[in-house]
Short mmCIF file of C-alpha atoms in Angstrom, two decimals:
data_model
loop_
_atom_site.label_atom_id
_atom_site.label_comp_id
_atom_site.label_asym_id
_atom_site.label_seq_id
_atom_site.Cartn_x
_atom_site.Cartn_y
_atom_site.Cartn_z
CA UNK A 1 161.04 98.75 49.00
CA UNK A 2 161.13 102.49 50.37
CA UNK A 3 157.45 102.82 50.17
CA UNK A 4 156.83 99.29 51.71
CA UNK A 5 158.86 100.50 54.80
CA UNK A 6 156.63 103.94 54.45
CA UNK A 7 153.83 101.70 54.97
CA UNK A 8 154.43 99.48 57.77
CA UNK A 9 155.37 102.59 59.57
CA UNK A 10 152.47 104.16 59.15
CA UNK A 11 150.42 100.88 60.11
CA UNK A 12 152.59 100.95 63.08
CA UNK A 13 151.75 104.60 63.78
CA UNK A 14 147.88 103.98 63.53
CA UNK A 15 147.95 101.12 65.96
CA UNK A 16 149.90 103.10 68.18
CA UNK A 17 147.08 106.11 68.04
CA UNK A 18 144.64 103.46 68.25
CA UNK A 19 146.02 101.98 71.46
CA UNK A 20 146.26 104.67 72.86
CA UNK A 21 142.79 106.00 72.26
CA UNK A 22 141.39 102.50 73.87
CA UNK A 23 143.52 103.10 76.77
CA UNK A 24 142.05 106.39 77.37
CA UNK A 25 138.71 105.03 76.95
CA UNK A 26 139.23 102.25 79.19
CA UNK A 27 140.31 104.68 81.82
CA UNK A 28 137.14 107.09 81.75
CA UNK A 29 133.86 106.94 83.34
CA UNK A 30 131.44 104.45 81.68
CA UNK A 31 127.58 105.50 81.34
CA UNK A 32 126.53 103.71 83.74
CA UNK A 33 128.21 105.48 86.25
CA UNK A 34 130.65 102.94 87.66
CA UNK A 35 134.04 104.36 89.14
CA UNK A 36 136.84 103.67 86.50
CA UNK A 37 139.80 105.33 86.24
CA UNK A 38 140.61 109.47 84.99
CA UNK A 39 141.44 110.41 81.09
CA UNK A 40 143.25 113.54 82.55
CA UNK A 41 144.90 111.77 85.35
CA UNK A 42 148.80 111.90 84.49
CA UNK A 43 149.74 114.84 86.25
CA UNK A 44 148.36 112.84 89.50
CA UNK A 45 149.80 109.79 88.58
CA UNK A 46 153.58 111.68 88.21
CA UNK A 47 153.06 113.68 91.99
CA UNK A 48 151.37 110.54 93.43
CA UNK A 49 152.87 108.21 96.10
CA UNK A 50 150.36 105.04 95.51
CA UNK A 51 151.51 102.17 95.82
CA UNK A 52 150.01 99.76 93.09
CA UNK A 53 151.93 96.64 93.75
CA UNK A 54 150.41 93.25 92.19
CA UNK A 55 147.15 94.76 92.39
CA UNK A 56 145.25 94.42 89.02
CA UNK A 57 141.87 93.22 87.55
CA UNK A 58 138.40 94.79 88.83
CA UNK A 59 137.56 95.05 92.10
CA UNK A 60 134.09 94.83 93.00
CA UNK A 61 132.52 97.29 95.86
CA UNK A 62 129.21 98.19 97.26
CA UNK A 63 127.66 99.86 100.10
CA UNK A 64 127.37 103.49 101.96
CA UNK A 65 125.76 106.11 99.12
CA UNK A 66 127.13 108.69 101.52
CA UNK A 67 131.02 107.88 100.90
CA UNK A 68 130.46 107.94 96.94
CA UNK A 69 131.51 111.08 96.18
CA UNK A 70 134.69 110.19 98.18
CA UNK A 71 135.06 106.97 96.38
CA UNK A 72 134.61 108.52 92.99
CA UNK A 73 137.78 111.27 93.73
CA UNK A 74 139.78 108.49 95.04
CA UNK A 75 138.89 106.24 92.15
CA UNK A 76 140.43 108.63 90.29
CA UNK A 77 143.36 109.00 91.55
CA UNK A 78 144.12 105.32 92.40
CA UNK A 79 143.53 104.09 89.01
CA UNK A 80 145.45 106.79 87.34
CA UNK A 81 148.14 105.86 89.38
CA UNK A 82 147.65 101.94 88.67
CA UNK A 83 145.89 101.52 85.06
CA UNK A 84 145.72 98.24 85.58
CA UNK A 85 142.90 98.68 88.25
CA UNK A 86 139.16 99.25 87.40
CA UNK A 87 136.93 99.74 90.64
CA UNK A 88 133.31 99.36 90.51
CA UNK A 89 132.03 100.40 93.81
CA UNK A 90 127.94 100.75 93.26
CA UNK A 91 126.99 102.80 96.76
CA UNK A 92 123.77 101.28 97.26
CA UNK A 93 123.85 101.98 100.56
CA UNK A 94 125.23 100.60 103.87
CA UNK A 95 122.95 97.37 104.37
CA UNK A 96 123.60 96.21 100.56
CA UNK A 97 126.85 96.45 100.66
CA UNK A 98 127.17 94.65 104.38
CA UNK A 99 124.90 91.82 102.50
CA UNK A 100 127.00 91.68 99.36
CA UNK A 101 130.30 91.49 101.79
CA UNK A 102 128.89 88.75 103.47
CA UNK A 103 127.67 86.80 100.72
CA UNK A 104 131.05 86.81 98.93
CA UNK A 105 129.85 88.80 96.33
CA UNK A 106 132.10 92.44 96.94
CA UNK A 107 135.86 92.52 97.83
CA UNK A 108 135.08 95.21 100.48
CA UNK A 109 131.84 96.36 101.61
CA UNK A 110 131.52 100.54 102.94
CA UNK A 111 129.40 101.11 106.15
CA UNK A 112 127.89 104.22 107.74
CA UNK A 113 127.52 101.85 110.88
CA UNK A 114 129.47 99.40 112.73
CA UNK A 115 129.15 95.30 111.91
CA UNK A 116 126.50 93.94 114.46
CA UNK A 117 127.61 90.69 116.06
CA UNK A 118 125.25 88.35 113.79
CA UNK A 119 127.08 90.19 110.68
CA UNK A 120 130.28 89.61 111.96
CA UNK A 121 129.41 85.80 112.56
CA UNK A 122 127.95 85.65 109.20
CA UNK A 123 131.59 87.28 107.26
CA UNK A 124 133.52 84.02 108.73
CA UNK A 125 132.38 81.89 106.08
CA UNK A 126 133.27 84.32 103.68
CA UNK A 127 136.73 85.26 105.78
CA UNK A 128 138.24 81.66 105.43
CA UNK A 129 139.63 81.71 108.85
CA UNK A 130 139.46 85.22 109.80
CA UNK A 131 136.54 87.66 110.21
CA UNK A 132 135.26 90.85 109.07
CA UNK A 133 136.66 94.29 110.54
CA UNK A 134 135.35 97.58 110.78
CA UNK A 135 138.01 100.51 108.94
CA UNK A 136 137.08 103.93 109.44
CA UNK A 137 138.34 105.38 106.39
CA UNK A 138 135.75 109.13 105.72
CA UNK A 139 133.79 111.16 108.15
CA UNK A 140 131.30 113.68 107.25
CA UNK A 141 128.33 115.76 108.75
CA UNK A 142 124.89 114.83 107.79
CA UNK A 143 122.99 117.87 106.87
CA UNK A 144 119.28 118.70 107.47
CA UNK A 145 118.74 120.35 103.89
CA UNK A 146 115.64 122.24 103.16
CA UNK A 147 113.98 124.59 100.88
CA UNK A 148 112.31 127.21 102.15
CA UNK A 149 112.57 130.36 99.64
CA UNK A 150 113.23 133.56 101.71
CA UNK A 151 114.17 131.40 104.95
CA UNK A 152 117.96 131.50 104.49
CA UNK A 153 119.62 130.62 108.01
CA UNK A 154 117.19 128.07 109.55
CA UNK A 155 117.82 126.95 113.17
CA UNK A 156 116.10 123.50 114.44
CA UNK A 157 117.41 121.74 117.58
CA UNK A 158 116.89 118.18 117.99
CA UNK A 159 113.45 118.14 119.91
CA UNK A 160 112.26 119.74 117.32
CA UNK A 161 113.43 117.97 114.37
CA UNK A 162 112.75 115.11 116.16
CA UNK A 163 108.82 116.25 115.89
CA UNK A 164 109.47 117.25 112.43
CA UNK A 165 110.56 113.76 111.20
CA UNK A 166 108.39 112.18 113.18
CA UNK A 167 104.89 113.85 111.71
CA UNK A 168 104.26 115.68 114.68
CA UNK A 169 105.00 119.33 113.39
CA UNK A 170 103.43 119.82 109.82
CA UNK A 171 104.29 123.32 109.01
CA UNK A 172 106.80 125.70 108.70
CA UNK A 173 105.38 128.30 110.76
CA UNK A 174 104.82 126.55 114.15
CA UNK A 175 105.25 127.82 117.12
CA UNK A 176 108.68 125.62 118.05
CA UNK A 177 110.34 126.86 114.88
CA UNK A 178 109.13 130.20 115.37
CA UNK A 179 110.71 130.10 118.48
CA UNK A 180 114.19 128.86 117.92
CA UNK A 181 114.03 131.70 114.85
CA UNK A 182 112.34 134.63 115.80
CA UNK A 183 113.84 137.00 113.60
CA UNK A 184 112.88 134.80 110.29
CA UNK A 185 109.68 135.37 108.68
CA UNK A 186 108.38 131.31 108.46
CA UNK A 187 105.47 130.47 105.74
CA UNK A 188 102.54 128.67 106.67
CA UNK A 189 103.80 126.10 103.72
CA UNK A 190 103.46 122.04 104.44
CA UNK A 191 106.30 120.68 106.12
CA UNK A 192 107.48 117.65 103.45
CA UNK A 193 109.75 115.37 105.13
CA UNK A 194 112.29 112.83 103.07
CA UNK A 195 113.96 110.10 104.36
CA UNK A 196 115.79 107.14 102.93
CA UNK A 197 113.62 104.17 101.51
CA UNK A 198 116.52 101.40 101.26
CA UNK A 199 118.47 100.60 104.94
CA UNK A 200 121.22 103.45 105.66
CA UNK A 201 123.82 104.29 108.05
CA UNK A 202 122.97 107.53 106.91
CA UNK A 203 119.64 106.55 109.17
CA UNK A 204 121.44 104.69 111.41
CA UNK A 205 123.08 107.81 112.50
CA UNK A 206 120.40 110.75 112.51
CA UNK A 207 118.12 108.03 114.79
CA UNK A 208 121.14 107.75 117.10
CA UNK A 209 121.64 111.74 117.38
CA UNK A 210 117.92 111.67 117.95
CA UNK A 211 117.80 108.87 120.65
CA UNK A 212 120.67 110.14 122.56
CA UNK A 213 119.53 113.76 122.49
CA UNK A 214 115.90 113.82 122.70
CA UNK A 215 114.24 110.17 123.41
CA UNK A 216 111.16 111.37 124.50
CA UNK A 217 110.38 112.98 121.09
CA UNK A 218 112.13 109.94 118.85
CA UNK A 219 110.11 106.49 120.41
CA UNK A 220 111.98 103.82 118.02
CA UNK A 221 114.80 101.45 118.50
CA UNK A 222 116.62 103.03 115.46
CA UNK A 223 118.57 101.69 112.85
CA UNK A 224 119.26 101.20 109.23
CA UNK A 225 115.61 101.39 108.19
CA UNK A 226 113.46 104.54 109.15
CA UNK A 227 110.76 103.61 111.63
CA UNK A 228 108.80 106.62 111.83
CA UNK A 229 105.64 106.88 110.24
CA UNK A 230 104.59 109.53 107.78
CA UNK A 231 107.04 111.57 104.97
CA UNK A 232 108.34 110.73 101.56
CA UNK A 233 110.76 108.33 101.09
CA UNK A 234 113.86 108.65 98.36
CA UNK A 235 116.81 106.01 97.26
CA UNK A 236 120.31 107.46 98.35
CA UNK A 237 121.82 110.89 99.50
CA UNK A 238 121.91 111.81 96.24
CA UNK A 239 117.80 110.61 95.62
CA UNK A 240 117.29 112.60 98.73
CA UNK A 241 118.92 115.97 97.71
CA UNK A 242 117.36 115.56 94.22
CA UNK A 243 113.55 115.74 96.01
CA UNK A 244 114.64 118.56 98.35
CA UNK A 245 115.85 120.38 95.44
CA UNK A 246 112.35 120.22 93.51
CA UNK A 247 110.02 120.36 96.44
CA UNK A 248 109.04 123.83 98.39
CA UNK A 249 108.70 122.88 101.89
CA UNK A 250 111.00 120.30 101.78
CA UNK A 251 113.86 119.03 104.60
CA UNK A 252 115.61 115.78 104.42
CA UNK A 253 118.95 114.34 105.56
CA UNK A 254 122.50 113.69 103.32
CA UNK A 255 125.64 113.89 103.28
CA UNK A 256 127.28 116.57 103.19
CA UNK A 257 128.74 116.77 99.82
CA UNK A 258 125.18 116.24 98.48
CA UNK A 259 123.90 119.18 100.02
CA UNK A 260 126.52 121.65 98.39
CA UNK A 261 123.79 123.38 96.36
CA UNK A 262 120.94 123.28 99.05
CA UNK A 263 120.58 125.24 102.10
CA UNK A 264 121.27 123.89 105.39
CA UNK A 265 119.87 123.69 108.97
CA UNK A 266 122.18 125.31 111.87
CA UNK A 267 121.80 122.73 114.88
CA UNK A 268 121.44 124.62 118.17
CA UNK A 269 123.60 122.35 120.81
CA UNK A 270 123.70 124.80 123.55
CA UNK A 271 126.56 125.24 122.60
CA UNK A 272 127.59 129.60 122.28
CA UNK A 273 126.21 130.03 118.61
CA UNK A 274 123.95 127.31 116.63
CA UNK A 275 126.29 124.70 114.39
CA UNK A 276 125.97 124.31 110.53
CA UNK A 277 127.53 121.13 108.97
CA UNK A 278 131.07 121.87 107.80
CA UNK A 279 134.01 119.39 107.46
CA UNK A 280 136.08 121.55 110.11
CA UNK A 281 132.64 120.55 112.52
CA UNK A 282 132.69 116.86 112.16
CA UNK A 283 136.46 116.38 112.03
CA UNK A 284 136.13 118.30 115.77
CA UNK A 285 133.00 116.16 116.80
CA UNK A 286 134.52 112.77 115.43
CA UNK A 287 137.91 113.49 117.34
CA UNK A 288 135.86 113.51 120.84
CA UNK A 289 134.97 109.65 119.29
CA UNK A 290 135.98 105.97 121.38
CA UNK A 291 137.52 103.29 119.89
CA UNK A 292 135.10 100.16 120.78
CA UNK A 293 136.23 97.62 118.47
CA UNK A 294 138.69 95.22 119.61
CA UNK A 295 141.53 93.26 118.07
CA UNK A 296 141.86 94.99 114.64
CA UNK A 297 138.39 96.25 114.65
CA UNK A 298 138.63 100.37 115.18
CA UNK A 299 134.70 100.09 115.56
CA UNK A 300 133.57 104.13 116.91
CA UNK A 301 131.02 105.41 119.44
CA UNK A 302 130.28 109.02 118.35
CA UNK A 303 129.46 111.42 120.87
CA UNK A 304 125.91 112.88 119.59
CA UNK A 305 125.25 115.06 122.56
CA UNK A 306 128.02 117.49 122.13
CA UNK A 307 127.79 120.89 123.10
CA UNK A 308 131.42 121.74 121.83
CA UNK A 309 131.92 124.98 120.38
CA UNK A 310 132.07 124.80 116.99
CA UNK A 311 131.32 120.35 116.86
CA UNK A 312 128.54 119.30 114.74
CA UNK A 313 126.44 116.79 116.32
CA UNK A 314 124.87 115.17 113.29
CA UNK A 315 127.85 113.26 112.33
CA UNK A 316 128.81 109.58 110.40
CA UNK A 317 132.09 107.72 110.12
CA UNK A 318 132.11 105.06 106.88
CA UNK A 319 133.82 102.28 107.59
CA UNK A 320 135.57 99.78 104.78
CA UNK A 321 134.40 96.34 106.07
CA UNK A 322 137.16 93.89 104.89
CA UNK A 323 137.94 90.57 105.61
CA UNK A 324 141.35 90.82 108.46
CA UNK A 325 142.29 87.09 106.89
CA UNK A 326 141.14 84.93 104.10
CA UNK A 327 140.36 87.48 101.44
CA UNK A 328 139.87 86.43 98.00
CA UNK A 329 143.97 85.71 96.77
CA UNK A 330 142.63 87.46 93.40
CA UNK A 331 141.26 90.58 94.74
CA UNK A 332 143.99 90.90 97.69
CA UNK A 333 146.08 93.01 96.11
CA UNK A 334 143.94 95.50 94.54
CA UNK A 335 141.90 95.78 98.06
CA UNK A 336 145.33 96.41 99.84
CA UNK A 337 146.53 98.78 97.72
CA UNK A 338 143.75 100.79 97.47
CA UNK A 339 142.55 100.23 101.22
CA UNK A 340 146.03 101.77 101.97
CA UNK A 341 145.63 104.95 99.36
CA UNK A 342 142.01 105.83 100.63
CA UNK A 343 144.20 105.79 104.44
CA UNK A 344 146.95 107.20 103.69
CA UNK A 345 147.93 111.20 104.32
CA UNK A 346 147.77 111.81 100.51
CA UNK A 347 144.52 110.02 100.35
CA UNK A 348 142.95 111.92 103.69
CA UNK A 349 144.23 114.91 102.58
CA UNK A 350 141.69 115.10 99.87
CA UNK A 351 138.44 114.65 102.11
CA UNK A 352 137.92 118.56 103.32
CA UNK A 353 138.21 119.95 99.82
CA UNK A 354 135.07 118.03 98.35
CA UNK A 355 133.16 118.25 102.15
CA UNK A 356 134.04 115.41 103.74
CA UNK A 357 136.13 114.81 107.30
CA UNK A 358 139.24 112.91 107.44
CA UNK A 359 139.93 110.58 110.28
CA UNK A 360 141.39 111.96 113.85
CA UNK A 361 145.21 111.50 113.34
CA UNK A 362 145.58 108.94 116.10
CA UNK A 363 142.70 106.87 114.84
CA UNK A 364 143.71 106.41 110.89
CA UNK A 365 147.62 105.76 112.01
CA UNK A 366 146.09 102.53 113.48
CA UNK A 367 144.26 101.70 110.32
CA UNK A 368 147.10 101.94 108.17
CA UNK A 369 148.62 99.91 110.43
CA UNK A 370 145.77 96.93 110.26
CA UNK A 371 145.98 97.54 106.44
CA UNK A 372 149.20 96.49 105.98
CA UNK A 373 148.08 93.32 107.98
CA UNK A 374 145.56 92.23 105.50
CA UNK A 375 146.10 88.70 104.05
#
């Protein structure tokens, strides 16, 4: 009888230690690099103030590349703090995930640019009886990185880069870049320009810098997809970064928390001393934003020609595009919950530390607020 008992405890024991093993598996990062929760998360979990609620089951989530490194550290957190969450969100940039939001195929959709109207008309039949709204949730500089060995403090202004992306100066050692650098010594080497091959708010945003700043030198309507003719094309930020890394000669545009081990273009404003991209830069740049959106769309207009001190022109604001009424009663509380996390002080309070900019104060208050309204 004694060593039956010994038995079925140590049964018990080895289901236990299985359990538990599954659980931490459960809660890693898969190979195919979707956003689950953290192994090592428990110490978050214990000084967290999520919220987790009903929220449960996976929530499904596409759209701006440039927010993913964002997502992935609040992924973390969030599920830590609610196990019973697994978040998916695929960053395939802003015009997939506006398409999957709007074909019902997402929970919530991130975007480096505002809805347009005919996207807004197209989320009511998704929305049952309410509409998609624009959240601004991360803000970030978008870096001109480039690799240029010996060339270590590059300054371009937008005329120039304008020329640059647009085929019209080829190499490094022309007379416009000499010019805004005279003390550098610039190579003759083959100017190799990347831009994004899939459409990107990313994009949408450089064009608008361009168009507001220098439309004599930047001809196109802008946009998610790149209109200019000539350069490279790569998928992503991260696809981006990856060919600027490997290619002498290169410059391209990212995020910038994929251009961390790159070196970045200072932007001459005319402003007292030329601007590199920081978080402290965009946070200033994005506070001088509007609020456009109405109702409980907070919908921004970015000021690109700043000549602030210390502002960063070159800058993006994600938005999480979520229905305001009629989402999905199964994915409701998972969206809410983490919607309000990603908003919240502890959750903004995280973006400067991995290169991102949180939200001006009076703008994310307002956001929260609209959060809490979601049904």
């Amino acid at each position: 009888m004694k060593l039956q008992r010994m038995n079925r405890r140590a049964l018990t024991l080895g289901a236990l230690a299985v359990s538990g093993a599954l659980a931490l598996t459960a809660c890693g990062s898969d190979d195919t690099g979707t956003s689950t929760g953290a192994s090592d998360g428990a110490s978050t979990a214990a000084n967290s103030s999520i919220k987790c609620d009903d929220a449960k089951g996976q929530l499904l989530a596409d759209g701006s590349s440039a927010q993913k490194n964002a997502i992935d550290a609040w992924v973390k957190a969030f599920t830590a703090a609610c196990p019973g969450v697994q978040i998916n969100y695929k960053g395939g940039g802003s015009g997939a995930g506006v398409t999957a939001f709007t074909q019902g195929t997402v929970a919530f959709a991130g975007s480096d640019s505002a809805l347009k109207p005919e996207e807004v008309t197209a989320s009511k039949s998704v929305c049952t009886g309410g509409t998609a709204i624009d959240l601004p949730a991360v803000g970030g500089a978008i870096a001109l990185a480039y690799n240029l060995p010996g060339v270590d403090n590059l300054v371009l202004d937008a005329p120039t880069l304008a020329k640059i992306f647009n085929s019209k100066i080829k190499t490094w050692d022309d007379a416009a870049i000499k010019a805004l650098n005279p003390d550098a010594t610039l190579p003759s080497t083959k100017i190799q320009a990347f831009h994004r091959s899939e459409d990107s708010g990313t994009t949408d945003n450089l064009t608008k810098y361009l168009i507001a700043t220098t439309p004599e030198n930047w001809p196109y309507e802008g946009g998610k997809a790149w209109q200019a003719e000539g350069g490279q094309a790569a998928s992503g930020s991260s696809g981006v970064a990856a060919q600027v890394k490997q290619t002498e000669g290169a410059i391209g545009y990212m995020e910038q928390s994929y251009a961390k081990d790159l070196t970045s273009v200072s932007i001459d404003t005319g402003a007292s001393a030329p601007v590199k991209p920081t978080s402290d830069g965009a946070t200033k740049a994005i506070a001088a934003a509007q609020v456009v959106g109405t109702g409980n769309d907070y919908s921004l207009k970015l000021d690109y020609t700043t000549k602030a001190d210390g502002a960063y022109p070159i800058t993006l604001v994600t938005y999480e595009i979520a229905c305001d009424k009629g989402n999905k009663s199964d994915t409701l509380p998972a969206t809410k919950a983490f919607l309000r996390y990603i908003t919240s002080e502890e959750g903004q309070g995280i973006l400067s530390g991995i290169d991102y900019a949180p939200i001006p104060a009076d703008i994310i208050a307002k956001v929260r607020t609209t959060v809490e309204s979601l049904a």
